[in-house]
PDB file of C-alpha atoms in Angstrom:
ATOM      1  CA  MET T   1      28.176 132.254 157.064  1.00 95.00           C
ATOM      2  CA  ILE T   2      29.857 135.325 155.286  1.00 97.00           C
ATOM      3  CA  THR T   3      28.732 136.364 151.776  1.00 97.00           C
ATOM      4  CA  ALA T   4      30.737 138.951 149.888  1.00 98.00           C
ATOM      5  CA  VAL T   5      28.953 141.150 147.455  1.00 98.00           C
ATOM      6  CA  ASP T   6      30.293 142.179 143.855  1.00 97.00           C
ATOM      7  CA  THR T   7      29.842 145.484 142.469  1.00 96.00           C
ATOM      8  CA  ASN T   8      27.435 144.442 139.803  1.00 95.00           C
ATOM      9  CA  ALA T   9      24.872 143.185 142.148  1.00 96.00           C
ATOM     10  CA  LEU T  10      24.722 146.287 143.795  1.00 97.00           C
ATOM     11  CA  LEU T  11      24.677 148.483 140.476  1.00 96.00           C
ATOM     12  CA  ALA T  12      21.712 146.305 139.484  1.00 95.00           C
ATOM     13  CA  LEU T  13      19.895 147.562 142.627  1.00 94.00           C
ATOM     14  CA  LEU T  14      20.630 151.289 141.540  1.00 94.00           C
ATOM     15  CA  TYR T  15      19.840 151.181 138.010  1.00 93.00           C
ATOM     16  CA  GLU T  16      16.798 148.428 137.826  1.00 86.00           C
ATOM     17  CA  ASP T  17      18.173 146.176 135.124  1.00 88.00           C
ATOM     18  CA  GLU T  18      17.611 142.421 134.262  1.00 90.00           C
ATOM     19  CA  HIS T  19      19.321 141.599 137.498  1.00 92.00           C
ATOM     20  CA  THR T  20      17.561 143.625 139.955  1.00 94.00           C
ATOM     21  CA  THR T  21      14.965 141.240 141.136  1.00 95.00           C
ATOM     22  CA  LYS T  22      17.572 138.298 141.625  1.00 96.00           C
ATOM     23  CA  SER T  23      20.003 140.653 143.276  1.00 95.00           C
ATOM     24  CA  GLU T  24      17.584 141.908 145.748  1.00 94.00           C
ATOM     25  CA  ALA T  25      16.276 138.472 146.464  1.00 95.00           C
ATOM     26  CA  GLU T  26      19.663 137.073 146.964  1.00 95.00           C
ATOM     27  CA  LEU T  27      21.004 139.766 149.185  1.00 95.00           C
ATOM     28  CA  ARG T  28      17.784 139.252 151.356  1.00 94.00           C
ATOM     29  CA  ARG T  29      18.271 135.561 151.489  1.00 95.00           C
ATOM     30  CA  VAL T  30      22.146 135.579 152.160  1.00 96.00           C
ATOM     31  CA  TYR T  31      21.462 138.155 154.818  1.00 96.00           C
ATOM     32  CA  ARG T  32      19.319 135.767 156.643  1.00 96.00           C
ATOM     33  CA  GLU T  33      22.147 133.031 156.607  1.00 95.00           C
ATOM     34  CA  GLY T  34      24.836 135.437 158.137  1.00 96.00           C
ATOM     35  CA  ARG T  35      27.008 138.309 157.380  1.00 97.00           C
ATOM     36  CA  VAL T  36      26.988 140.302 154.028  1.00 98.00           C
ATOM     37  CA  VAL T  37      30.093 142.089 153.361  1.00 98.00           C
ATOM     38  CA  ILE T  38      32.157 144.131 150.635  1.00 98.00           C
ATOM     39  CA  THR T  39      35.682 145.105 150.254  1.00 97.00           C
ATOM     40  CA  PRO T  40      37.003 148.679 150.034  1.00 97.00           C
ATOM     41  CA  LEU T  41      37.230 147.992 146.216  1.00 96.00           C
ATOM     42  CA  VAL T  42      33.665 147.483 145.890  1.00 97.00           C
ATOM     43  CA  TYR T  43      33.098 150.667 147.872  1.00 98.00           C
ATOM     44  CA  ALA T  44      35.590 152.682 145.762  1.00 97.00           C
ATOM     45  CA  GLU T  45      33.769 151.320 142.377  1.00 96.00           C
ATOM     46  CA  LEU T  46      30.533 152.302 143.946  1.00 97.00           C
ATOM     47  CA  ALA T  47      31.608 155.795 144.746  1.00 97.00           C
ATOM     48  CA  ALA T  48      33.052 156.042 141.188  1.00 96.00           C
ATOM     49  CA  ASP T  49      29.827 155.187 139.587  1.00 94.00           C
ATOM     50  CA  GLY T  50      28.529 158.732 140.495  1.00 94.00           C
ATOM     51  CA  HIS T  51      25.377 157.740 142.007  1.00 95.00           C
ATOM     52  CA  PHE T  52      26.190 158.853 145.394  1.00 97.00           C
ATOM     53  CA  ASP T  53      27.283 162.626 146.053  1.00 97.00           C
ATOM     54  CA  THR T  54      28.875 161.828 149.459  1.00 97.00           C
ATOM     55  CA  PRO T  55      30.162 158.980 151.492  1.00 98.00           C
ATOM     56  CA  SER T  56      27.362 159.044 153.974  1.00 98.00           C
ATOM     57  CA  GLU T  57      24.761 158.441 151.189  1.00 98.00           C
ATOM     58  CA  LEU T  58      26.766 155.460 150.198  1.00 98.00           C
ATOM     59  CA  ASP T  59      27.134 154.411 153.659  1.00 98.00           C
ATOM     60  CA  GLN T  60      23.358 154.715 154.004  1.00 97.00           C
ATOM     61  CA  PHE T  61      22.721 152.599 151.030  1.00 97.00           C
ATOM     62  CA  LEU T  62      24.971 149.841 152.332  1.00 97.00           C
ATOM     63  CA  GLU T  63      23.207 150.060 155.854  1.00 96.00           C
ATOM     64  CA  ASP T  64      19.813 149.856 154.131  1.00 94.00           C
ATOM     65  CA  PHE T  65      20.889 146.318 152.788  1.00 93.00           C
ATOM     66  CA  SER T  66      22.777 145.419 156.166  1.00 95.00           C
ATOM     67  CA  ILE T  67      26.179 145.550 154.191  1.00 97.00           C
ATOM     68  CA  GLN T  68      29.421 145.574 156.097  1.00 98.00           C
ATOM     69  CA  LEU T  69      32.527 146.999 154.757  1.00 98.00           C
ATOM     70  CA  VAL T  70      35.488 144.912 155.685  1.00 98.00           C
ATOM     71  CA  GLU T  71      39.038 144.666 154.735  1.00 97.00           C
ATOM     72  CA  PRO T  72      40.447 141.299 152.782  1.00 97.00           C
ATOM     73  CA  SER T  73      42.894 139.271 154.817  1.00 97.00           C
ATOM     74  CA  ARG T  74      46.660 138.888 153.673  1.00 98.00           C
ATOM     75  CA  GLU T  75      45.918 135.388 152.480  1.00 98.00           C
ATOM     76  CA  ALA T  76      42.966 136.597 150.345  1.00 97.00           C
ATOM     77  CA  LEU T  77      45.010 139.316 148.747  1.00 97.00           C
ATOM     78  CA  PHE T  78      47.701 136.841 147.933  1.00 97.00           C
ATOM     79  CA  ARG T  79      45.279 134.303 146.443  1.00 97.00           C
ATOM     80  CA  ALA T  80      44.242 137.286 144.318  1.00 96.00           C
ATOM     81  CA  GLY T  81      47.461 137.803 143.120  1.00 96.00           C
ATOM     82  CA  GLU T  82      47.978 134.289 142.259  1.00 96.00           C
ATOM     83  CA  GLN T  83      44.810 134.283 140.101  1.00 95.00           C
ATOM     84  CA  PHE T  84      45.543 137.374 138.460  1.00 92.00           C
ATOM     85  CA  GLN T  85      48.935 136.377 137.337  1.00 92.00           C
ATOM     86  CA  GLN T  86      47.308 133.231 136.159  1.00 90.00           C
ATOM     87  CA  TYR T  87      44.936 135.203 134.123  1.00 86.00           C
ATOM     88  CA  THR T  88      47.559 137.385 132.535  1.00 82.00           C
ATOM     89  CA  VAL T  89      49.275 134.447 131.262  1.00 81.00           C
ATOM     90  CA  ARG T  90      45.930 132.870 129.903  1.00 78.00           C
ATOM     91  CA  ARG T  91      43.982 135.856 128.542  1.00 70.00           C
ATOM     92  CA  PRO T  92      43.722 136.002 124.863  1.00 62.00           C
ATOM     93  CA  ASP T  93      44.698 138.762 122.477  1.00 65.00           C
ATOM     94  CA  GLY T  94      42.051 140.471 120.590  1.00 64.00           C
ATOM     95  CA  LEU T  95      38.414 139.470 120.553  1.00 70.00           C
ATOM     96  CA  GLN T  96      37.311 135.960 120.825  1.00 68.00           C
ATOM     97  CA  CYS T  97      33.729 134.549 120.413  1.00 69.00           C
ATOM     98  CA  PRO T  98      32.362 133.085 123.601  1.00 63.00           C
ATOM     99  CA  SER T  99      30.447 130.374 121.720  1.00 67.00           C
ATOM    100  CA  CYS T 100      32.876 129.075 119.192  1.00 74.00           C
ATOM    101  CA  GLY T 101      36.258 130.409 120.116  1.00 70.00           C
ATOM    102  CA  THR T 102      37.077 132.204 116.642  1.00 77.00           C
ATOM    103  CA  LYS T 103      39.317 135.166 117.192  1.00 77.00           C
ATOM    104  CA  GLN T 104      38.177 138.414 115.485  1.00 78.00           C
ATOM    105  CA  THR T 105      39.943 141.727 114.800  1.00 81.00           C
ATOM    106  CA  VAL T 106      37.962 144.973 115.078  1.00 83.00           C
ATOM    107  CA  ARG T 107      39.837 148.250 114.294  1.00 85.00           C
ATOM    108  CA  CYS T 108      38.660 151.789 115.506  1.00 85.00           C
ATOM    109  CA  GLU T 109      36.971 153.767 112.776  1.00 90.00           C
ATOM    110  CA  GLU T 110      38.795 156.883 114.191  1.00 89.00           C
ATOM    111  CA  CYS T 111      42.358 156.087 114.584  1.00 89.00           C
ATOM    112  CA  SER T 112      42.546 152.468 113.200  1.00 88.00           C
ATOM    113  CA  GLU T 113      44.008 150.678 116.173  1.00 82.00           C
ATOM    114  CA  ASP T 114      42.935 147.412 117.064  1.00 78.00           C
ATOM    115  CA  LEU T 115      40.362 147.356 119.725  1.00 74.00           C
ATOM    116  CA  ALA T 116      40.787 145.013 122.867  1.00 69.00           C
ATOM    117  CA  PRO T 117      38.095 143.352 125.114  1.00 65.00           C
ATOM    118  CA  ARG T 118      37.304 144.512 128.416  1.00 59.00           C
ATOM    119  CA  GLN T 119      40.125 142.941 130.626  1.00 65.00           C
ATOM    120  CA  HIS T 120      39.492 142.091 134.061  1.00 72.00           C
ATOM    121  CA  ILE T 121      41.453 143.901 136.525  1.00 85.00           C
ATOM    122  CA  ALA T 122      43.176 143.154 139.653  1.00 89.00           C
ATOM    123  CA  ALA T 123      40.020 144.350 141.708  1.00 92.00           C
ATOM    124  CA  ASP T 124      38.250 141.687 140.119  1.00 93.00           C
ATOM    125  CA  PHE T 125      40.661 139.078 141.701  1.00 95.00           C
ATOM    126  CA  VAL T 126      40.708 140.764 145.057  1.00 96.00           C
ATOM    127  CA  ILE T 127      36.692 140.761 145.218  1.00 97.00           C
ATOM    128  CA  GLY T 128      36.853 136.822 144.354  1.00 96.00           C
ATOM    129  CA  GLY T 129      39.973 136.071 146.422  1.00 97.00           C
ATOM    130  CA  HIS T 130      38.272 137.891 149.263  1.00 97.00           C
ATOM    131  CA  ALA T 131      35.129 135.853 148.987  1.00 97.00           C
ATOM    132  CA  ALA T 132      36.942 132.420 148.603  1.00 97.00           C
ATOM    133  CA  VAL T 133      39.274 132.905 151.543  1.00 97.00           C
ATOM    134  CA  ASP T 134      37.590 135.109 153.957  1.00 96.00           C
ATOM    135  CA  GLY T 135      33.951 134.120 153.163  1.00 96.00           C
ATOM    136  CA  ASP T 136      31.640 131.428 152.048  1.00 96.00           C
ATOM    137  CA  ALA T 137      30.072 132.739 149.166  1.00 97.00           C
ATOM    138  CA  LEU T 138      29.607 135.913 146.546  1.00 97.00           C
ATOM    139  CA  VAL T 139      26.776 137.327 144.993  1.00 97.00           C
ATOM    140  CA  SER T 140      27.694 138.283 141.479  1.00 96.00           C
ATOM    141  CA  PHE T 141      26.659 138.227 138.013  1.00 93.00           C
ATOM    142  CA  ASP T 142      29.887 137.219 136.874  1.00 92.00           C
ATOM    143  CA  ASN T 143      29.743 133.682 137.601  1.00 91.00           C
ATOM    144  CA  ALA T 144      31.816 132.335 134.500  1.00 89.00           C
ATOM    145  CA  PHE T 145      34.710 134.458 135.441  1.00 88.00           C
ATOM    146  CA  TYR T 146      34.709 133.724 139.293  1.00 93.00           C
ATOM    147  CA  GLU T 147      34.139 129.896 138.416  1.00 92.00           C
ATOM    148  CA  THR T 148      37.287 129.950 136.229  1.00 90.00           C
ATOM    149  CA  TYR T 149      39.607 131.422 138.951  1.00 93.00           C
ATOM    150  CA  PHE T 150      37.925 130.721 141.969  1.00 96.00           C
ATOM    151  CA  PRO T 151      36.270 127.092 141.172  1.00 95.00           C
ATOM    152  CA  ALA T 152      35.548 126.430 144.901  1.00 95.00           C
ATOM    153  CA  LEU T 153      33.660 129.616 145.504  1.00 96.00           C
ATOM    154  CA  THR T 154      29.771 129.469 145.698  1.00 96.00           C
ATOM    155  CA  VAL T 155      28.640 132.166 143.533  1.00 96.00           C
ATOM    156  CA  TYR T 156      24.717 133.196 143.804  1.00 95.00           C
ATOM    157  CA  PRO T 157      22.687 133.377 141.895  1.00 93.00           C
ATOM    158  CA  GLU T 158      23.327 129.940 140.689  1.00 84.00           C
TER     159      GLU T 158
END
């Protein structure tokens, strides 16, 4: 079994938040079932976080959790692109309540521009495409996103 790991599951280990205990438990569990991997994009996102001063520090962190850095296949990258294209067509303009769906507009107090929600970027789709095509599961705390665009992918914790 190959389990990919999303950046948020690793950041939970670094910053001890509400997901830390679940993240650590899931990583230990999936390690017992097979390989645990990340894409170069997850590596880059961890490097961008500023927690590590050198590549060797980041490498040591990954080694401590027996996580391997692997390249996604062309098929995984293509699938990521297909799903990202679907997302760009479907994503809502403005802000939308996750419970009732009501659209809202919020303006910046400084410049009066409409604020936009955080948009998923292509990296999120590469992580999902890699897990769905080259792996068997994903450890992430963005379950709803991955279930929407990669519905056959098993996402832990469930």
